[in-house]
Amino acid sequence: MAHPIQTRCLAFGPEAVALAARLIADGQPVAVPTETVYGLAADAGDGAAVARIYEAKGRPSFNPLIVHVPDLGAAEALGVFDAGARALAAAFWPGPLTLVVPRRAGAAIASLATAGLATIALRVPAHRAMRALLAASGRPLAAPSANASGRISPTRAAHVLASLDGRIPLVLDDGPTPAGLESTIVLTGEAPRLLRPGPIAAEAIEAVLGAPLGQAPGGIIAPGQLASHYAPAKKLRLNALESRADEWLIGFGAVAGDDSLSPAGDLAEAAARLFDCLHRADASARARIAVAPVPGEGLGAAINDRLARAAH
């Protein structure tokens, strides 16, 4: 961020949780422990808040994030669970298992949180601090690890401060995390696959499913590396100052277009609107898509990375 902010570190308790919930309501990300690692949590339904997670982490590209919810009922309001997914939820939730399921139509989740995919990664955490924040905020919380992108995952508040001090307003300190390893991630469905190993062993998951887990294409991959990122079906042209024949132009700043990532040239707004704009362009009657130039600094680097990969 251009202007560092004061980062407070408060011990877990009612006052700290209440402050964290107020910050969440204001669209800010806060660091909070889970049983796996410390997460950087923000309202998963607020695209601008999710963009601030990426901004704080300096994440190089927009990847699907794990959405934390208090219980299976809340999870089923956001995703479609088959029998296998319900069996895994019954066996391992609350706990360090993330289930990737089809996103439910109309689910009030920012497209930036799912990277425009038709699936959603859901977890019911067991840690008292994250559960308290979920209850106090009343919102599903997108929460990748609370560290600058590329840094070692944080298992203590001091680890969070080492890379995010001055980038986020609050770290909720509840001591070291018990698991110290990111959650196991399973893609559910007719052919369940292990996307990332974690505290819950593949053998335990297979015992519940009564079937072996397949591996993700190209090997085991984390949600931040899913191969099937959303890309439009239409040809996409970058750095366009005006539209050509049969192009739907996505503008930015002074370039207006048929739609705009941000008329004001605000990168956080552009990040929040990126996937929605791509979906609208893909659904338009025009045969091709063009996108106006986006500056490369800050969140612009992530926006341009995503657009470059979407441009085939």
PDB file of C-alpha atoms in Angstrom:
ATOM      1  CA  MET A   1       0.000   0.000   0.000  1.00  0.00           C
ATOM      2  CA  ALA A   2       1.215   3.499  -0.718  1.00  0.00           C
ATOM      3  CA  HIS A   3       0.465   4.815   2.782  1.00  0.00           C
ATOM      4  CA  PRO A   4       1.252   2.388   5.642  1.00  0.00           C
ATOM      5  CA  ILE A   5      -1.449   2.091   8.277  1.00  0.00           C
ATOM      6  CA  GLN A   6      -1.100   1.402  11.978  1.00  0.00           C
ATOM      7  CA  THR A   7      -1.405  -2.309  12.667  1.00  0.00           C
ATOM      8  CA  ARG A   8      -2.753  -3.170  16.099  1.00  0.00           C
ATOM      9  CA  CYS A   9      -2.085  -6.571  17.667  1.00  0.00           C
ATOM     10  CA  LEU A  10      -4.647  -7.481  20.327  1.00  0.00           C
ATOM     11  CA  ALA A  11      -5.008 -10.598  22.460  1.00  0.00           C
ATOM     12  CA  PHE A  12      -8.076 -12.729  21.750  1.00  0.00           C
ATOM     13  CA  GLY A  13     -11.084 -11.644  23.787  1.00  0.00           C
ATOM     14  CA  PRO A  14     -14.529 -10.050  23.424  1.00  0.00           C
ATOM     15  CA  GLU A  15     -13.205  -6.524  22.786  1.00  0.00           C
ATOM     16  CA  ALA A  16     -10.697  -7.656  20.178  1.00  0.00           C
ATOM     17  CA  VAL A  17     -13.303  -9.776  18.395  1.00  0.00           C
ATOM     18  CA  ALA A  18     -15.795  -6.886  18.427  1.00  0.00           C
ATOM     19  CA  LEU A  19     -13.199  -4.571  16.888  1.00  0.00           C
ATOM     20  CA  ALA A  20     -12.336  -7.192  14.269  1.00  0.00           C
ATOM     21  CA  ALA A  21     -16.027  -7.552  13.385  1.00  0.00           C
ATOM     22  CA  ARG A  22     -16.360  -3.761  12.991  1.00  0.00           C
ATOM     23  CA  LEU A  23     -13.367  -3.708  10.670  1.00  0.00           C
ATOM     24  CA  ILE A  24     -14.875  -6.577   8.641  1.00  0.00           C
ATOM     25  CA  ALA A  25     -18.127  -4.596   8.364  1.00  0.00           C
ATOM     26  CA  ASP A  26     -16.101  -1.623   7.111  1.00  0.00           C
ATOM     27  CA  GLY A  27     -14.614  -3.757   4.329  1.00  0.00           C
ATOM     28  CA  GLN A  28     -11.186  -4.194   5.914  1.00  0.00           C
ATOM     29  CA  PRO A  29      -9.153  -7.421   6.206  1.00  0.00           C
ATOM     30  CA  VAL A  30      -8.005  -8.607   9.630  1.00  0.00           C
ATOM     31  CA  ALA A  31      -5.601 -11.376  10.629  1.00  0.00           C
ATOM     32  CA  VAL A  32      -7.101 -14.127  12.768  1.00  0.00           C
ATOM     33  CA  PRO A  33      -5.855 -17.580  13.791  1.00  0.00           C
ATOM     34  CA  THR A  34      -7.469 -20.781  12.628  1.00  0.00           C
ATOM     35  CA  GLU A  35      -6.443 -24.295  13.640  1.00  0.00           C
ATOM     36  CA  THR A  36      -4.230 -24.433  10.532  1.00  0.00           C
ATOM     37  CA  VAL A  37      -2.436 -21.075  10.117  1.00  0.00           C
ATOM     38  CA  TYR A  38      -3.322 -17.427  10.669  1.00  0.00           C
ATOM     39  CA  GLY A  39      -5.728 -16.234   7.983  1.00  0.00           C
ATOM     40  CA  LEU A  40      -6.296 -12.782   6.486  1.00  0.00           C
ATOM     41  CA  ALA A  41     -10.076 -12.542   6.690  1.00  0.00           C
ATOM     42  CA  ALA A  42     -12.500 -10.221   4.918  1.00  0.00           C
ATOM     43  CA  ASP A  43     -16.171 -10.287   3.934  1.00  0.00           C
ATOM     44  CA  ALA A  44     -16.394 -12.810   1.086  1.00  0.00           C
ATOM     45  CA  GLY A  45     -19.491 -11.064  -0.247  1.00  0.00           C
ATOM     46  CA  ASP A  46     -17.767  -7.701  -0.668  1.00  0.00           C
ATOM     47  CA  GLY A  47     -15.602  -7.532  -3.787  1.00  0.00           C
ATOM     48  CA  ALA A  48     -13.725  -4.444  -2.605  1.00  0.00           C
ATOM     49  CA  ALA A  49     -12.944  -6.113   0.729  1.00  0.00           C
ATOM     50  CA  VAL A  50     -11.630  -9.206  -1.062  1.00  0.00           C
ATOM     51  CA  ALA A  51      -9.510  -6.933  -3.268  1.00  0.00           C
ATOM     52  CA  ARG A  52      -7.945  -5.509  -0.100  1.00  0.00           C
ATOM     53  CA  ILE A  53      -6.818  -9.021   0.873  1.00  0.00           C
ATOM     54  CA  TYR A  54      -4.902  -9.274  -2.392  1.00  0.00           C
ATOM     55  CA  GLU A  55      -3.611  -5.736  -1.981  1.00  0.00           C
ATOM     56  CA  ALA A  56      -2.285  -6.441   1.519  1.00  0.00           C
ATOM     57  CA  LYS A  57      -0.692  -9.750   0.516  1.00  0.00           C
ATOM     58  CA  GLY A  58       0.759  -8.438  -2.720  1.00  0.00           C
ATOM     59  CA  ARG A  59      -0.613 -11.640  -4.266  1.00  0.00           C
ATOM     60  CA  PRO A  60       0.716 -11.972  -7.836  1.00  0.00           C
ATOM     61  CA  SER A  61      -2.537 -13.222  -9.381  1.00  0.00           C
ATOM     62  CA  PHE A  62      -6.183 -13.548  -8.455  1.00  0.00           C
ATOM     63  CA  ASN A  63      -6.662 -17.078  -7.172  1.00  0.00           C
ATOM     64  CA  PRO A  64      -9.753 -18.680  -5.643  1.00  0.00           C
ATOM     65  CA  LEU A  65      -9.858 -18.173  -1.884  1.00  0.00           C
ATOM     66  CA  ILE A  66     -11.212 -20.446   0.838  1.00  0.00           C
ATOM     67  CA  VAL A  67     -14.478 -19.134   2.272  1.00  0.00           C
ATOM     68  CA  HIS A  68     -14.971 -19.842   5.982  1.00  0.00           C
ATOM     69  CA  VAL A  69     -18.470 -20.357   7.384  1.00  0.00           C
ATOM     70  CA  PRO A  70     -19.806 -21.377  10.828  1.00  0.00           C
ATOM     71  CA  ASP A  71     -21.576 -24.618   9.932  1.00  0.00           C
ATOM     72  CA  LEU A  72     -22.784 -26.966   7.192  1.00  0.00           C
ATOM     73  CA  GLY A  73     -26.050 -25.046   6.812  1.00  0.00           C
ATOM     74  CA  ALA A  74     -24.172 -21.872   5.994  1.00  0.00           C
ATOM     75  CA  ALA A  75     -21.944 -23.822   3.607  1.00  0.00           C
ATOM     76  CA  GLU A  76     -24.933 -25.307   1.775  1.00  0.00           C
ATOM     77  CA  ALA A  77     -26.352 -21.817   1.270  1.00  0.00           C
ATOM     78  CA  LEU A  78     -23.252 -21.064  -0.830  1.00  0.00           C
ATOM     79  CA  GLY A  79     -22.389 -24.404  -2.438  1.00  0.00           C
ATOM     80  CA  VAL A  80     -24.114 -27.543  -3.732  1.00  0.00           C
ATOM     81  CA  PHE A  81     -23.241 -30.612  -1.657  1.00  0.00           C
ATOM     82  CA  ASP A  82     -23.624 -34.163  -2.922  1.00  0.00           C
ATOM     83  CA  ALA A  83     -23.705 -37.213  -0.643  1.00  0.00           C
ATOM     84  CA  GLY A  84     -19.929 -37.538  -0.625  1.00  0.00           C
ATOM     85  CA  ALA A  85     -19.403 -33.901   0.305  1.00  0.00           C
ATOM     86  CA  ARG A  86     -21.952 -34.170   3.128  1.00  0.00           C
ATOM     87  CA  ALA A  87     -20.262 -37.308   4.441  1.00  0.00           C
ATOM     88  CA  LEU A  88     -16.899 -35.541   4.530  1.00  0.00           C
ATOM     89  CA  ALA A  89     -18.430 -32.502   6.225  1.00  0.00           C
ATOM     90  CA  ALA A  90     -20.049 -34.732   8.851  1.00  0.00           C
ATOM     91  CA  ALA A  91     -16.768 -36.526   9.490  1.00  0.00           C
ATOM     92  CA  PHE A  92     -14.311 -33.625   9.537  1.00  0.00           C
ATOM     93  CA  TRP A  93     -16.159 -30.332  10.166  1.00  0.00           C
ATOM     94  CA  PRO A  94     -15.421 -28.239  12.099  1.00  0.00           C
ATOM     95  CA  GLY A  95     -11.818 -28.880  11.165  1.00  0.00           C
ATOM     96  CA  PRO A  96      -8.950 -28.450   8.714  1.00  0.00           C
ATOM     97  CA  LEU A  97     -10.725 -29.779   5.599  1.00  0.00           C
ATOM     98  CA  THR A  98     -11.683 -27.544   2.666  1.00  0.00           C
ATOM     99  CA  LEU A  99     -14.299 -28.869   0.251  1.00  0.00           C
ATOM    100  CA  VAL A 100     -14.489 -27.546  -3.305  1.00  0.00           C
ATOM    101  CA  VAL A 101     -18.101 -27.845  -4.470  1.00  0.00           C
ATOM    102  CA  PRO A 102     -20.239 -26.267  -7.223  1.00  0.00           C
ATOM    103  CA  ARG A 103     -21.121 -22.691  -6.346  1.00  0.00           C
ATOM    104  CA  ARG A 104     -24.835 -22.320  -5.683  1.00  0.00           C
ATOM    105  CA  ALA A 105     -26.674 -20.102  -8.150  1.00  0.00           C
ATOM    106  CA  GLY A 106     -27.326 -16.720  -6.598  1.00  0.00           C
ATOM    107  CA  ALA A 107     -24.852 -17.218  -3.758  1.00  0.00           C
ATOM    108  CA  ALA A 108     -23.917 -13.794  -2.391  1.00  0.00           C
ATOM    109  CA  ILE A 109     -20.169 -14.264  -2.819  1.00  0.00           C
ATOM    110  CA  ALA A 110     -17.921 -11.824  -4.675  1.00  0.00           C
ATOM    111  CA  SER A 111     -16.718 -13.276  -7.956  1.00  0.00           C
ATOM    112  CA  LEU A 112     -13.197 -12.162  -7.010  1.00  0.00           C
ATOM    113  CA  ALA A 113     -13.280 -14.613  -4.071  1.00  0.00           C
ATOM    114  CA  THR A 114     -13.913 -17.549  -6.426  1.00  0.00           C
ATOM    115  CA  ALA A 115     -11.722 -16.172  -9.254  1.00  0.00           C
ATOM    116  CA  GLY A 116     -14.761 -16.337 -11.521  1.00  0.00           C
ATOM    117  CA  LEU A 117     -14.997 -20.129 -11.227  1.00  0.00           C
ATOM    118  CA  ALA A 118     -18.224 -22.130 -11.044  1.00  0.00           C
ATOM    119  CA  THR A 119     -16.924 -23.781  -7.869  1.00  0.00           C
ATOM    120  CA  ILE A 120     -16.387 -22.483  -4.342  1.00  0.00           C
ATOM    121  CA  ALA A 121     -13.907 -23.647  -1.688  1.00  0.00           C
ATOM    122  CA  LEU A 122     -15.611 -23.901   1.720  1.00  0.00           C
ATOM    123  CA  ARG A 123     -14.411 -24.701   5.224  1.00  0.00           C
ATOM    124  CA  VAL A 124     -15.968 -24.782   8.702  1.00  0.00           C
ATOM    125  CA  PRO A 125     -13.075 -23.924  11.034  1.00  0.00           C
ATOM    126  CA  ALA A 126     -12.724 -25.255  14.568  1.00  0.00           C
ATOM    127  CA  HIS A 127     -10.541 -22.533  16.108  1.00  0.00           C
ATOM    128  CA  ARG A 128     -12.297 -20.413  18.743  1.00  0.00           C
ATOM    129  CA  ALA A 129     -10.963 -17.118  17.367  1.00  0.00           C
ATOM    130  CA  MET A 130     -12.168 -17.649  13.793  1.00  0.00           C
ATOM    131  CA  ARG A 131     -15.467 -19.067  15.022  1.00  0.00           C
ATOM    132  CA  ALA A 132     -15.949 -16.050  17.282  1.00  0.00           C
ATOM    133  CA  LEU A 133     -15.253 -13.694  14.383  1.00  0.00           C
ATOM    134  CA  LEU A 134     -17.679 -15.547  12.118  1.00  0.00           C
ATOM    135  CA  ALA A 135     -20.368 -15.229  14.813  1.00  0.00           C
ATOM    136  CA  ALA A 136     -19.634 -11.565  15.539  1.00  0.00           C
ATOM    137  CA  SER A 137     -19.453 -10.490  11.895  1.00  0.00           C
ATOM    138  CA  GLY A 138     -22.322 -12.627  10.652  1.00  0.00           C
ATOM    139  CA  ARG A 139     -20.561 -12.895   7.300  1.00  0.00           C
ATOM    140  CA  PRO A 140     -18.788 -15.643   5.333  1.00  0.00           C
ATOM    141  CA  LEU A 141     -15.093 -14.830   5.491  1.00  0.00           C
ATOM    142  CA  ALA A 142     -12.607 -15.301   2.675  1.00  0.00           C
ATOM    143  CA  ALA A 143      -9.256 -15.958   4.328  1.00  0.00           C
ATOM    144  CA  PRO A 144      -5.998 -16.987   2.674  1.00  0.00           C
ATOM    145  CA  SER A 145      -2.888 -17.195   4.838  1.00  0.00           C
ATOM    146  CA  ALA A 146      -2.020 -13.928   6.586  1.00  0.00           C
ATOM    147  CA  ASN A 147       1.385 -13.340   5.034  1.00  0.00           C
ATOM    148  CA  ALA A 148       2.835 -11.452   2.115  1.00  0.00           C
ATOM    149  CA  SER A 149       2.628 -13.566  -1.022  1.00  0.00           C
ATOM    150  CA  GLY A 150       5.559 -15.943  -1.333  1.00  0.00           C
ATOM    151  CA  ARG A 151       6.468 -15.747   2.355  1.00  0.00           C
ATOM    152  CA  ILE A 152       6.331 -18.640   4.831  1.00  0.00           C
ATOM    153  CA  SER A 153       2.834 -19.307   6.168  1.00  0.00           C
ATOM    154  CA  PRO A 154       2.219 -17.701   9.584  1.00  0.00           C
ATOM    155  CA  THR A 155       1.539 -19.815  12.662  1.00  0.00           C
ATOM    156  CA  ARG A 156       2.001 -17.005  15.227  1.00  0.00           C
ATOM    157  CA  ALA A 157       0.931 -13.365  15.396  1.00  0.00           C
ATOM    158  CA  ALA A 158       4.597 -12.348  15.197  1.00  0.00           C
ATOM    159  CA  HIS A 159       4.844 -14.106  11.817  1.00  0.00           C
ATOM    160  CA  VAL A 160       1.912 -12.042  10.536  1.00  0.00           C
ATOM    161  CA  LEU A 161       3.471  -8.798  11.732  1.00  0.00           C
ATOM    162  CA  ALA A 162       6.778  -9.707  10.108  1.00  0.00           C
ATOM    163  CA  SER A 163       5.284  -9.306   6.635  1.00  0.00           C
ATOM    164  CA  LEU A 164       1.976  -7.440   7.021  1.00  0.00           C
ATOM    165  CA  ASP A 165       2.746  -4.784   9.644  1.00  0.00           C
ATOM    166  CA  GLY A 166       1.591  -1.474   8.159  1.00  0.00           C
ATOM    167  CA  ARG A 167      -0.611  -3.209   5.575  1.00  0.00           C
ATOM    168  CA  ILE A 168      -3.593  -4.319   7.707  1.00  0.00           C
ATOM    169  CA  PRO A 169      -5.371  -2.690  10.661  1.00  0.00           C
ATOM    170  CA  LEU A 170      -5.523  -5.606  13.124  1.00  0.00           C
ATOM    171  CA  VAL A 171      -3.947  -8.904  14.126  1.00  0.00           C
ATOM    172  CA  LEU A 172      -6.031 -10.940  16.556  1.00  0.00           C
ATOM    173  CA  ASP A 173      -3.471 -12.868  18.641  1.00  0.00           C
ATOM    174  CA  ASP A 174      -4.500 -16.200  20.142  1.00  0.00           C
ATOM    175  CA  GLY A 175      -1.109 -17.854  20.337  1.00  0.00           C
ATOM    176  CA  PRO A 176       0.407 -20.445  18.003  1.00  0.00           C
ATOM    177  CA  THR A 177      -1.910 -22.352  15.707  1.00  0.00           C
ATOM    178  CA  PRO A 178      -2.278 -26.047  16.607  1.00  0.00           C
ATOM    179  CA  ALA A 179      -1.940 -27.641  13.164  1.00  0.00           C
ATOM    180  CA  GLY A 180       0.606 -25.260  11.641  1.00  0.00           C
ATOM    181  CA  LEU A 181      -0.193 -26.528   8.150  1.00  0.00           C
ATOM    182  CA  GLU A 182      -2.769 -25.343   5.625  1.00  0.00           C
ATOM    183  CA  SER A 183      -6.005 -27.321   5.321  1.00  0.00           C
ATOM    184  CA  THR A 184      -6.445 -30.428   3.229  1.00  0.00           C
ATOM    185  CA  ILE A 185      -8.408 -29.540   0.076  1.00  0.00           C
ATOM    186  CA  VAL A 186     -10.672 -32.017  -1.707  1.00  0.00           C
ATOM    187  CA  LEU A 187     -12.550 -31.448  -4.956  1.00  0.00           C
ATOM    188  CA  THR A 188     -15.846 -33.277  -4.503  1.00  0.00           C
ATOM    189  CA  GLY A 189     -18.136 -34.850  -7.084  1.00  0.00           C
ATOM    190  CA  GLU A 190     -18.287 -38.093  -9.053  1.00  0.00           C
ATOM    191  CA  ALA A 191     -14.490 -38.360  -9.120  1.00  0.00           C
ATOM    192  CA  PRO A 192     -13.183 -36.754  -5.891  1.00  0.00           C
ATOM    193  CA  ARG A 193      -9.620 -35.453  -6.107  1.00  0.00           C
ATOM    194  CA  LEU A 194      -7.025 -34.335  -3.610  1.00  0.00           C
ATOM    195  CA  LEU A 195      -6.051 -30.766  -4.497  1.00  0.00           C
ATOM    196  CA  ARG A 196      -3.762 -30.149  -1.524  1.00  0.00           C
ATOM    197  CA  PRO A 197      -2.524 -32.452   1.245  1.00  0.00           C
ATOM    198  CA  GLY A 198      -2.905 -31.205   4.781  1.00  0.00           C
ATOM    199  CA  PRO A 199      -3.630 -32.155   8.390  1.00  0.00           C
ATOM    200  CA  ILE A 200      -6.359 -34.642   7.410  1.00  0.00           C
ATOM    201  CA  ALA A 201      -4.746 -37.558   5.625  1.00  0.00           C
ATOM    202  CA  ALA A 202      -5.948 -38.750   2.236  1.00  0.00           C
ATOM    203  CA  GLU A 203      -6.438 -42.215   3.720  1.00  0.00           C
ATOM    204  CA  ALA A 204      -8.921 -40.862   6.271  1.00  0.00           C
ATOM    205  CA  ILE A 205     -10.868 -39.121   3.514  1.00  0.00           C
ATOM    206  CA  GLU A 206     -10.859 -42.234   1.352  1.00  0.00           C
ATOM    207  CA  ALA A 207     -12.170 -44.282   4.302  1.00  0.00           C
ATOM    208  CA  VAL A 208     -15.195 -41.973   4.564  1.00  0.00           C
ATOM    209  CA  LEU A 209     -15.821 -41.935   0.809  1.00  0.00           C
ATOM    210  CA  GLY A 210     -15.199 -45.638   0.387  1.00  0.00           C
ATOM    211  CA  ALA A 211     -13.224 -44.876  -2.755  1.00  0.00           C
ATOM    212  CA  PRO A 212      -9.716 -43.707  -3.679  1.00  0.00           C
ATOM    213  CA  LEU A 213      -8.982 -40.046  -4.236  1.00  0.00           C
ATOM    214  CA  GLY A 214      -7.709 -39.015  -7.632  1.00  0.00           C
ATOM    215  CA  GLN A 215      -4.904 -36.500  -8.034  1.00  0.00           C
ATOM    216  CA  ALA A 216      -5.376 -33.057  -9.501  1.00  0.00           C
ATOM    217  CA  PRO A 217      -4.273 -32.584 -13.115  1.00  0.00           C
ATOM    218  CA  GLY A 218      -0.541 -32.001 -13.229  1.00  0.00           C
ATOM    219  CA  GLY A 219      -0.118 -33.135  -9.621  1.00  0.00           C
ATOM    220  CA  ILE A 220      -1.452 -31.911  -6.312  1.00  0.00           C
ATOM    221  CA  ILE A 221      -2.280 -28.222  -6.497  1.00  0.00           C
ATOM    222  CA  ALA A 222      -3.459 -25.647  -3.987  1.00  0.00           C
ATOM    223  CA  PRO A 223      -6.533 -23.470  -4.591  1.00  0.00           C
ATOM    224  CA  GLY A 224      -4.115 -20.705  -5.535  1.00  0.00           C
ATOM    225  CA  GLN A 225      -2.866 -22.781  -8.456  1.00  0.00           C
ATOM    226  CA  LEU A 226      -6.012 -24.331  -9.937  1.00  0.00           C
ATOM    227  CA  ALA A 227      -5.502 -25.050 -13.617  1.00  0.00           C
ATOM    228  CA  SER A 228      -9.115 -24.321 -14.568  1.00  0.00           C
ATOM    229  CA  HIS A 229      -9.161 -20.569 -13.907  1.00  0.00           C
ATOM    230  CA  TYR A 230     -12.048 -18.789 -15.569  1.00  0.00           C
ATOM    231  CA  ALA A 231     -11.213 -17.518 -19.025  1.00  0.00           C
ATOM    232  CA  PRO A 232     -13.716 -16.089 -21.486  1.00  0.00           C
ATOM    233  CA  ALA A 233     -14.665 -18.150 -24.508  1.00  0.00           C
ATOM    234  CA  LYS A 234     -14.165 -15.134 -26.775  1.00  0.00           C
ATOM    235  CA  LYS A 235     -10.883 -13.752 -28.065  1.00  0.00           C
ATOM    236  CA  LEU A 236      -9.596 -11.013 -25.770  1.00  0.00           C
ATOM    237  CA  ARG A 237      -7.461  -8.016 -26.864  1.00  0.00           C
ATOM    238  CA  LEU A 238      -5.471  -6.069 -24.272  1.00  0.00           C
ATOM    239  CA  ASN A 239      -4.452  -2.391 -23.980  1.00  0.00           C
ATOM    240  CA  ALA A 240      -7.273  -1.205 -26.227  1.00  0.00           C
ATOM    241  CA  LEU A 241      -7.992   2.520 -26.325  1.00  0.00           C
ATOM    242  CA  GLU A 242     -11.126   2.037 -28.411  1.00  0.00           C
ATOM    243  CA  SER A 243     -13.240  -0.847 -29.642  1.00  0.00           C
ATOM    244  CA  ARG A 244     -12.935  -2.381 -33.077  1.00  0.00           C
ATOM    245  CA  ALA A 245     -15.817  -3.824 -35.045  1.00  0.00           C
ATOM    246  CA  ASP A 246     -17.685  -6.499 -33.096  1.00  0.00           C
ATOM    247  CA  GLU A 247     -15.686  -5.963 -29.884  1.00  0.00           C
ATOM    248  CA  TRP A 248     -17.120  -5.422 -26.401  1.00  0.00           C
ATOM    249  CA  LEU A 249     -14.801  -2.896 -24.749  1.00  0.00           C
ATOM    250  CA  ILE A 250     -14.124  -3.072 -21.019  1.00  0.00           C
ATOM    251  CA  GLY A 251     -12.915   0.379 -20.062  1.00  0.00           C
ATOM    252  CA  PHE A 252     -10.761   1.761 -17.259  1.00  0.00           C
ATOM    253  CA  GLY A 253     -10.375   5.373 -16.202  1.00  0.00           C
ATOM    254  CA  ALA A 254     -10.696   7.746 -19.156  1.00  0.00           C
ATOM    255  CA  VAL A 255     -11.441   4.873 -21.566  1.00  0.00           C
ATOM    256  CA  ALA A 256     -15.199   4.439 -21.100  1.00  0.00           C
ATOM    257  CA  GLY A 257     -16.130   1.387 -23.186  1.00  0.00           C
ATOM    258  CA  ASP A 258     -19.321  -0.667 -23.007  1.00  0.00           C
ATOM    259  CA  ASP A 259     -18.514  -1.477 -19.364  1.00  0.00           C
ATOM    260  CA  SER A 260     -15.755  -0.287 -17.041  1.00  0.00           C
ATOM    261  CA  LEU A 261     -13.479  -1.823 -14.470  1.00  0.00           C
ATOM    262  CA  SER A 262     -13.414   1.564 -12.751  1.00  0.00           C
ATOM    263  CA  PRO A 263     -14.461   4.886 -14.319  1.00  0.00           C
ATOM    264  CA  ALA A 264     -12.446   6.621 -11.581  1.00  0.00           C
ATOM    265  CA  GLY A 265      -9.309   4.616 -12.387  1.00  0.00           C
ATOM    266  CA  ASP A 266      -9.329   2.991  -8.926  1.00  0.00           C
ATOM    267  CA  LEU A 267      -7.384  -0.292  -8.916  1.00  0.00           C
ATOM    268  CA  ALA A 268      -9.209  -1.766  -5.913  1.00  0.00           C
ATOM    269  CA  GLU A 269     -12.552  -1.142  -7.640  1.00  0.00           C
ATOM    270  CA  ALA A 270     -11.135  -2.611 -10.852  1.00  0.00           C
ATOM    271  CA  ALA A 271     -10.017  -5.764  -9.043  1.00  0.00           C
ATOM    272  CA  ALA A 272     -13.416  -6.161  -7.417  1.00  0.00           C
ATOM    273  CA  ARG A 273     -15.183  -5.804 -10.797  1.00  0.00           C
ATOM    274  CA  LEU A 274     -12.754  -7.782 -12.962  1.00  0.00           C
ATOM    275  CA  PHE A 275     -14.505 -11.154 -13.190  1.00  0.00           C
ATOM    276  CA  ASP A 276     -18.003  -9.652 -13.336  1.00  0.00           C
ATOM    277  CA  CYS A 277     -16.917  -7.516 -16.282  1.00  0.00           C
ATOM    278  CA  LEU A 278     -15.397 -10.518 -18.055  1.00  0.00           C
ATOM    279  CA  HIS A 279     -18.577 -12.545 -17.545  1.00  0.00           C
ATOM    280  CA  ARG A 280     -20.749  -9.731 -18.924  1.00  0.00           C
ATOM    281  CA  ALA A 281     -18.455  -9.325 -21.915  1.00  0.00           C
ATOM    282  CA  ASP A 282     -18.512 -13.051 -22.588  1.00  0.00           C
ATOM    283  CA  ALA A 283     -22.335 -13.038 -22.450  1.00  0.00           C
ATOM    284  CA  SER A 284     -22.685 -10.052 -24.794  1.00  0.00           C
ATOM    285  CA  ALA A 285     -23.718 -10.296 -28.438  1.00  0.00           C
ATOM    286  CA  ARG A 286     -20.261  -9.117 -29.601  1.00  0.00           C
ATOM    287  CA  ALA A 287     -17.869 -11.718 -30.982  1.00  0.00           C
ATOM    288  CA  ARG A 288     -14.729 -10.429 -29.269  1.00  0.00           C
ATOM    289  CA  ILE A 289     -13.593  -8.608 -26.124  1.00  0.00           C
ATOM    290  CA  ALA A 290     -11.176  -5.694 -25.703  1.00  0.00           C
ATOM    291  CA  VAL A 291      -9.827  -4.311 -22.436  1.00  0.00           C
ATOM    292  CA  ALA A 292      -8.421  -0.834 -21.825  1.00  0.00           C
ATOM    293  CA  PRO A 293      -4.889  -0.419 -20.439  1.00  0.00           C
ATOM    294  CA  VAL A 294      -4.548  -0.900 -16.681  1.00  0.00           C
ATOM    295  CA  PRO A 295      -1.506   0.507 -14.855  1.00  0.00           C
ATOM    296  CA  GLY A 296       0.901  -2.164 -13.665  1.00  0.00           C
ATOM    297  CA  GLU A 297       1.611  -1.005 -10.127  1.00  0.00           C
ATOM    298  CA  GLY A 298       0.029  -2.509  -6.983  1.00  0.00           C
ATOM    299  CA  LEU A 299      -3.167  -4.405  -7.703  1.00  0.00           C
ATOM    300  CA  GLY A 300      -2.714  -3.507 -11.357  1.00  0.00           C
ATOM    301  CA  ALA A 301       0.015  -6.155 -11.617  1.00  0.00           C
ATOM    302  CA  ALA A 302      -2.455  -8.829 -10.499  1.00  0.00           C
ATOM    303  CA  ILE A 303      -5.189  -7.505 -12.795  1.00  0.00           C
ATOM    304  CA  ASN A 304      -2.825  -7.549 -15.785  1.00  0.00           C
ATOM    305  CA  ASP A 305      -1.568 -11.013 -14.884  1.00  0.00           C
ATOM    306  CA  ARG A 306      -5.141 -12.320 -14.843  1.00  0.00           C
ATOM    307  CA  LEU A 307      -6.021 -10.565 -18.105  1.00  0.00           C
ATOM    308  CA  ALA A 308      -2.896 -11.881 -19.817  1.00  0.00           C
ATOM    309  CA  ARG A 309      -3.826 -15.462 -18.899  1.00  0.00           C
ATOM    310  CA  ALA A 310      -7.420 -14.863 -20.000  1.00  0.00           C
ATOM    311  CA  ALA A 311      -6.259 -13.587 -23.384  1.00  0.00           C
ATOM    312  CA  HIS A 312      -5.291 -17.103 -24.565  1.00  0.00           C
TER     313      HIS A 312
END
